Amino acid sequence: MHFRLGDWNLHHCPRLPRHELVFGSGRTVGVVLGVAVDQEGACLNGRVVLEGKGTIDALETYIEGLAGRFIAVVAAFGTKRVYFDPSGGLSAVYSNKDKAVASSVHLAVNRDIEPLTTVSAKDVQARKAQFALGETCDIHCRRIYANHYLDLADFELKRHWLGTEDDFETVGEDRNGLAERITGRLGQVMAALAGGYSTTLPISGGTDSRLLLAAATPVLDRIERFFMHDIRWITQFDRQVAVALAQEVGVKLEVVDRDDPEFERCLTDDQVATLRDVMALRTSLAFNGINKATVRAVEMAPATELVLRGNGAEMTRANKWTRETAVTGCSIDDGLAALLNMRAKDLSDRLAPDRLESLRERYGAWCDGLPEPARARLPDMAHSEVFMPSAPNNVYYAFAPSFYVNPFNDRRMFFDTAAFHPRARRRRRLVGKMIELSKPCLNQIPYKDDALQQFRQSA
């Protein structure tokens, strides 16, 4: 599909919804690509007429209030910009050299890839390394950061959210209020997506899918399919918990089971190999399906318009905080280590000196761009702004049968979650309160870790 906006040409997949933004009866000032829910809880559906005086500030405020998985391209009010959803869910890369922004490096460039010298794409696909802080497989292509727009005049990322008035510490004093606001907005987004599209909700033994399941309680009858993957030893415990959750809320759970004879027959080994190559291209050589079982499981998952995943909700349990940093706060090394999923004391042992210095410098530059109050929550901000666009959200491009959407992907939910003190989040205080507000009985069902511990004690 092609759309002309100003002097820019926008090309996108026909399956990707496009919504035109208009002030009053005037001309189109921008388009939103993807799935988005506005602040009132309505899914965008085609032409969106905005109220009030048309200004770039008003348009930016509207975009900042959207939840879902989308990008917004604006060509009006003397500016040309690309905005991204709250965690870069519809992740993108951009290249000043090629004057392009696209979903992947291989769509952005019309030349040979010029690889990084510090990180091997093969190592990234083998999960021995990772692209970090905007890196991609091409030295000229950068991964976007969330909460920044891409200025098409100079191909620079510029922060548009948060502001100096957004103080985590002050807002965090009202924990009950935070839990109620997060729960209410999550339920509103779940209802909008379930009512506007055919949807599937995966269920596991962890926290994130349980939060989505609880929030969806009023609209469970609108969700078409519920399923889980049982494809390796550890997932038997996910299955045990998922079955209990499904029974508790009265929904039918489908299981993609590795022991099912159909599992090996769904794709030949040659088809799996080809699909893994395609997955690598879609994700800019960052992900190739991990292994045959994972690729088959993804292909066998129930196909609907949307798959509702809990990425981002892991912040409710302070996943990037350690017991120590939750008490003392984070240094640059603590924050960088959290971004890389390691401890600060291990940075020097696990990273070459020149790479460590480069990452420290870039992390520091990102940190300097944060408003002062936001630095009290460095791990949370880096997780949503820097890590998610590069890692889980980029991986979503590999899974083509359905469009993966994170209902938690909302700026206000992220802000309120980060405002809830990390020490309390680590003790599941926020998770427990949210489930209590939505579906209290789900708090009585053990988590996967509990089931695994019970198994080990009885072995």
XYZ file of C-alpha atoms in Angstrom:
459
model
C 0.000 0.000 0.000
C 1.188 3.516 -0.832
C 0.312 6.853 0.734
C 1.714 10.280 -0.091
C 2.250 12.573 2.912
C 3.871 15.894 2.116
C 6.867 15.062 -0.048
C 7.346 11.646 1.592
C 6.200 8.285 0.260
C 4.835 5.818 2.794
C 4.695 2.143 1.813
C 3.197 -0.491 4.086
C 1.813 -4.017 4.161
C -1.889 -4.185 3.156
C -2.643 -6.090 6.388
C -1.377 -3.193 8.508
C -4.296 -0.851 9.339
C -3.873 2.811 8.350
C -5.727 5.644 10.079
C -5.670 9.220 8.747
C -5.490 12.079 11.276
C -7.454 15.241 10.485
C -8.241 18.413 12.449
C -11.842 19.490 11.810
C -12.676 19.235 8.119
C -9.164 20.135 7.042
C -6.511 18.163 5.252
C -4.786 15.063 6.541
C -1.954 16.053 8.899
C -0.681 12.557 9.649
C -1.372 8.853 9.586
C -1.202 6.128 12.214
C -0.118 2.679 11.040
C -1.032 -0.290 13.214
C -3.407 -0.952 16.089
C -4.090 1.846 18.562
C -6.557 2.622 21.359
C -7.240 6.248 22.276
C -7.563 7.727 25.773
C -11.326 7.192 25.778
C -10.922 3.473 25.082
C -11.867 3.433 21.381
C -9.872 1.609 18.702
C -8.758 3.804 15.831
C -10.674 2.785 12.737
C -9.871 4.654 9.545
C -10.256 8.440 9.467
C -9.828 10.155 12.867
C -11.197 13.701 13.206
C -9.471 15.557 16.051
C -11.130 18.370 17.967
C -9.652 21.722 18.829
C -7.189 24.020 17.141
C -4.746 22.200 14.905
C -1.206 22.528 16.245
C 1.791 20.229 16.422
C 1.542 20.287 20.233
C -2.095 19.157 20.141
C -1.283 16.422 17.650
C 1.666 15.266 19.745
C -0.491 15.144 22.890
C -3.047 13.002 21.072
C -0.378 10.563 19.870
C 1.136 10.352 23.362
C -2.243 9.212 24.694
C -2.532 6.224 22.369
C -1.934 2.638 23.509
C -1.163 -0.333 21.256
C 1.373 -1.124 18.552
C 1.767 1.593 15.950
C 3.777 4.379 14.387
C 2.493 7.851 13.502
C 3.850 9.838 10.571
C 3.220 13.596 10.671
C 3.711 16.102 7.838
C 2.117 19.380 8.911
C 2.686 22.595 10.861
C 6.094 23.079 9.243
C 7.484 19.759 10.425
C 7.881 16.164 9.228
C 8.203 13.571 11.976
C 7.752 9.901 12.780
C 6.417 9.070 16.254
C 6.455 5.632 17.851
C 4.257 3.871 20.377
C 5.156 3.906 24.106
C 7.740 1.092 23.921
C 8.531 1.042 20.208
C 6.192 -1.928 19.810
C 6.072 -1.441 16.042
C 9.826 -1.133 16.118
C 11.739 0.632 13.358
C 15.209 1.429 12.071
C 16.373 4.599 10.334
C 19.363 5.629 8.254
C 20.526 9.164 7.572
C 22.824 7.796 4.858
C 19.909 6.159 3.031
C 17.278 8.762 4.030
C 14.858 6.021 5.014
C 12.939 4.717 8.006
C 11.561 1.180 7.854
C 10.634 -1.880 9.867
C 13.959 -3.605 9.144
C 17.422 -2.884 7.837
C 16.811 -4.914 4.695
C 13.825 -2.730 3.782
C 15.619 0.516 4.624
C 18.711 0.111 2.463
C 19.323 -0.533 -1.224
C 22.980 -1.507 -0.903
C 25.199 -4.081 0.721
C 25.000 -4.261 4.502
C 27.959 -2.623 6.231
C 28.205 -4.711 9.405
C 29.192 -3.583 12.864
C 32.711 -4.546 13.849
C 31.911 -4.840 17.555
C 28.952 -7.263 17.446
C 28.398 -10.196 15.118
C 24.868 -10.761 13.811
C 25.565 -14.512 13.947
C 26.366 -14.205 17.656
C 23.179 -12.202 18.229
C 21.073 -14.858 16.487
C 22.846 -17.539 18.522
C 21.999 -15.523 21.674
C 25.671 -15.106 22.537
C 25.499 -11.310 22.175
C 22.941 -8.559 21.679
C 22.508 -5.360 19.741
C 22.251 -2.594 22.332
C 21.501 1.124 22.567
C 20.294 1.554 19.005
C 22.653 -0.855 17.272
C 21.548 -2.901 14.272
C 23.367 -5.241 11.913
C 24.308 -2.217 9.745
C 26.631 0.507 10.957
C 24.545 3.280 9.365
C 21.119 2.037 10.509
C 19.989 2.828 14.034
C 17.179 1.294 16.056
C 14.676 3.869 17.333
C 14.163 4.757 20.995
C 10.635 5.021 22.359
C 9.404 8.433 23.595
C 11.447 10.108 20.843
C 10.279 11.206 17.429
C 12.435 10.932 14.327
C 12.852 14.355 12.721
C 12.888 13.699 8.977
C 14.654 17.028 8.371
C 17.914 15.867 9.960
C 17.251 12.203 10.843
C 17.831 12.832 14.525
C 15.835 11.328 17.405
C 14.372 14.007 19.692
C 12.629 13.411 23.012
C 8.982 14.424 23.293
C 8.003 12.612 26.554
C 8.538 12.745 29.655
C 8.584 16.301 30.973
C 10.202 17.876 34.009
C 6.764 17.933 35.679
C 6.556 14.113 35.612
C 7.914 13.202 39.041
C 7.884 9.479 39.864
C 8.607 9.954 43.546
C 5.692 12.325 44.174
C 3.163 10.295 42.186
C 4.376 7.075 43.815
C 3.150 8.116 47.251
C -0.392 6.943 46.397
C 0.107 3.216 45.729
C -3.571 2.309 45.829
C -4.371 5.071 43.381
C -1.623 3.895 41.043
C -2.849 0.300 41.098
C -6.408 1.411 40.399
C -5.384 3.624 37.463
C -3.170 0.953 35.878
C -5.847 -1.721 36.316
C -8.557 0.518 34.898
C -6.579 1.511 31.816
C -5.402 -2.053 31.150
C -8.990 -3.292 31.317
C -10.083 -0.486 28.988
C -7.423 -1.361 26.384
C -8.166 -5.099 26.629
C -11.869 -4.442 26.076
C -11.190 -2.217 23.072
C -8.887 -4.725 21.372
C -11.162 -7.700 22.087
C -14.162 -5.757 20.802
C -12.462 -4.391 17.696
C -10.542 -7.416 16.409
C -10.501 -11.212 16.513
C -8.042 -11.988 19.294
C -6.034 -14.764 20.909
C -4.694 -14.632 24.467
C -1.764 -16.926 25.332
C -1.690 -18.107 28.961
C 1.456 -19.157 30.802
C 2.515 -19.807 34.369
C 4.071 -16.382 34.782
C 2.843 -12.960 35.830
C 2.226 -11.029 32.629
C -0.398 -13.208 30.949
C -2.191 -13.577 34.299
C -2.509 -9.792 34.513
C -3.986 -9.695 31.011
C -6.344 -12.568 31.811
C -7.552 -10.831 34.967
C -8.002 -7.506 33.171
C -9.998 -9.231 30.408
C -12.531 -10.725 32.859
C -15.488 -8.594 31.660
C -14.794 -9.414 27.988
C -13.527 -13.017 28.058
C -16.413 -14.039 25.818
C -15.085 -11.690 23.116
C -11.639 -13.329 23.027
C -11.788 -16.136 20.464
C -8.882 -18.392 21.455
C -6.735 -19.158 24.517
C -3.610 -21.267 24.137
C -0.156 -22.119 25.451
C 3.026 -23.802 24.194
C 4.317 -27.002 25.818
C 7.486 -27.590 23.806
C 10.307 -28.131 26.313
C 10.874 -29.572 29.764
C 10.235 -26.365 31.679
C 6.955 -25.569 29.877
C 5.201 -28.518 31.554
C 4.979 -26.254 34.612
C 3.543 -23.417 32.510
C 0.978 -25.901 31.271
C 0.060 -27.001 34.796
C -0.613 -23.398 35.852
C -2.279 -22.378 32.572
C -4.770 -25.239 32.853
C -5.671 -24.137 36.389
C -6.103 -20.497 35.297
C -8.281 -21.451 32.326
C -10.474 -23.662 34.479
C -10.841 -20.914 37.066
C -12.159 -18.388 34.553
C -14.082 -20.945 32.478
C -12.337 -20.726 29.100
C -11.139 -23.469 26.760
C -7.355 -23.781 26.633
C -5.687 -25.066 23.478
C -2.206 -26.594 23.872
C 0.488 -26.625 21.200
C 2.117 -29.860 22.364
C 5.498 -31.077 21.161
C 4.386 -34.656 21.813
C 1.477 -34.292 19.401
C 2.314 -36.265 16.188
C 1.086 -33.280 14.171
C 3.809 -31.115 15.703
C 6.641 -32.623 13.655
C 4.469 -32.866 10.531
C 3.397 -29.226 10.412
C 6.647 -28.149 8.722
C 9.465 -30.084 7.075
C 12.998 -29.432 8.244
C 13.694 -27.574 4.984
C 10.645 -25.370 5.545
C 11.789 -24.627 9.081
C 15.256 -23.681 7.795
C 13.784 -21.334 5.198
C 11.445 -19.762 7.735
C 14.337 -19.171 10.120
C 16.171 -17.266 7.379
C 13.047 -15.187 6.761
C 12.724 -14.495 10.502
C 16.310 -13.250 10.535
C 15.647 -10.826 7.681
C 12.440 -9.517 9.250
C 14.280 -8.736 12.486
C 17.416 -7.196 10.946
C 19.480 -10.332 11.715
C 18.611 -10.223 15.424
C 16.419 -13.332 15.764
C 15.957 -16.529 13.771
C 13.457 -18.508 15.811
C 15.925 -20.002 18.335
C 15.328 -23.635 17.302
C 13.058 -25.922 15.275
C 10.607 -26.466 18.107
C 10.065 -22.743 18.646
C 9.503 -22.105 14.933
C 6.981 -24.951 14.688
C 5.198 -23.762 17.833
C 4.841 -20.235 16.462
C 3.437 -21.558 13.194
C 0.951 -23.835 15.000
C -0.392 -21.117 17.302
C -4.069 -20.251 16.682
C -4.258 -17.582 13.981
C -6.426 -14.526 14.655
C -6.036 -10.850 13.766
C -4.312 -10.059 17.070
C -2.310 -12.001 19.637
C -2.381 -10.211 22.999
C 0.971 -10.490 24.745
C 2.107 -9.168 28.107
C 5.452 -7.587 27.160
C 5.946 -4.458 29.232
C 3.873 -5.797 32.103
C 7.077 -7.304 33.504
C 7.758 -3.827 34.885
C 5.028 -4.519 37.462
C 7.502 -6.831 39.204
C 10.541 -4.515 38.821
C 12.252 -6.942 36.474
C 15.262 -4.670 35.853
C 15.915 -3.917 39.521
C 18.018 -5.928 41.941
C 17.394 -6.095 45.674
C 20.326 -3.715 46.159
C 19.468 -1.127 43.503
C 15.852 -1.025 44.666
C 17.185 0.259 47.995
C 20.204 2.360 46.987
C 19.289 3.545 43.478
C 21.214 3.062 40.237
C 24.568 4.249 38.985
C 25.342 4.365 35.253
C 26.981 0.942 35.515
C 24.011 -0.462 37.440
C 21.622 0.843 34.792
C 23.752 -0.384 31.891
C 24.086 -3.816 33.467
C 20.310 -4.026 33.969
C 19.797 -3.131 30.306
C 22.162 -5.964 29.313
C 20.614 -8.451 31.777
C 23.701 -8.824 33.950
C 25.148 -7.442 37.181
C 27.372 -4.368 37.291
C 30.234 -6.374 38.810
C 30.266 -8.613 35.729
C 30.490 -5.897 33.095
C 34.287 -5.880 32.881
C 34.507 -9.684 32.674
C 31.815 -10.150 30.028
C 32.498 -7.192 27.723
C 35.665 -6.167 25.880
C 37.105 -2.890 27.252
C 36.428 -0.847 24.096
C 32.860 -2.125 23.821
C 32.171 -1.480 27.499
C 33.471 2.072 27.160
C 31.338 2.660 24.058
C 28.203 1.329 25.774
C 28.866 3.408 28.891
C 29.221 6.523 26.756
C 25.990 5.889 24.825
C 24.042 4.925 27.947
C 25.281 8.106 29.615
C 24.189 10.180 26.606
C 20.722 8.610 26.740
C 20.571 9.251 30.488
C 21.566 12.910 30.006
C 18.526 13.325 27.750
C 16.126 12.320 30.538
C 14.404 14.988 32.622
C 15.940 15.063 36.085
C 12.947 13.479 37.928
C 12.991 10.500 35.549
C 16.518 9.509 36.595
C 15.080 8.060 39.793
C 13.765 5.207 37.619
C 16.651 4.589 35.203
C 16.128 0.807 34.838
C 12.413 1.213 34.067
C 12.940 4.016 31.575
C 15.757 2.181 29.789
C 13.683 -0.993 29.662
C 10.718 0.644 27.929
C 12.643 3.147 25.790
C 15.788 1.297 24.748
C 15.533 -2.442 25.452
C 12.010 -3.222 24.288
C 12.268 -1.671 20.796
C 15.456 -3.638 20.150
C 14.614 -6.980 21.724
C 11.058 -8.343 22.267
C 9.293 -5.819 20.043
C 11.713 -6.396 17.168
C 11.178 -10.156 17.565
C 7.431 -9.663 16.969
C 8.229 -9.111 13.283
C 9.321 -12.750 13.060
C 5.853 -14.028 13.965
C 3.803 -13.391 10.840
C 0.565 -15.447 11.118
C -0.959 -12.877 13.534
C -0.241 -9.300 14.619
C 1.256 -9.276 18.112
C 0.038 -6.466 20.371
C 0.934 -5.578 23.936
C -2.161 -4.139 25.726
C 0.120 -2.811 28.476
C 1.856 -0.560 25.941
C 0.551 2.777 27.190
C 2.584 5.730 28.453
C 0.416 6.386 31.474
C 0.521 2.732 32.502
C 4.300 2.679 32.141
C 4.643 5.897 34.130
C 2.348 4.775 36.945
C 4.052 1.367 37.100
C 7.494 2.945 37.368
C 6.162 5.330 40.034
C 5.186 2.340 42.206
C 8.333 1.815 44.302
C 10.551 -0.992 42.962
C 10.947 -2.603 46.396
C 7.179 -3.105 46.595
C 6.992 -4.261 42.981
C 9.667 -6.898 43.612
C 7.438 -8.296 46.368
C 4.513 -8.515 43.869
C 2.554 -5.872 45.756
C 1.429 -4.201 42.526
C 0.677 -7.494 40.769
C -1.356 -8.757 43.698
C -3.324 -5.526 43.987
C -4.121 -5.413 40.255
C -5.391 -8.999 40.246
C -7.386 -8.335 43.420
C -9.093 -5.420 41.657
C -9.893 -7.495 38.545
C -10.219 -11.212 39.440
C -9.227 -11.923 43.069
C -9.478 -15.727 42.770
C -6.463 -15.749 40.419
C -4.273 -14.668 43.338
C -4.869 -18.115 44.878
C -3.349 -20.058 41.968
C 0.404 -20.737 42.253
C 2.861 -19.388 39.680
C 5.168 -21.511 37.539
C 8.100 -20.945 39.902
C 5.996 -22.270 42.774
C 5.032 -25.370 40.767
C 8.673 -25.945 39.802
C 9.837 -25.585 43.411
C 7.192 -28.072 44.556
C 8.351 -30.546 41.903
C 11.987 -30.270 42.981
C 11.075 -30.747 46.633
C 9.133 -33.892 45.822
C 11.732 -35.362 43.429
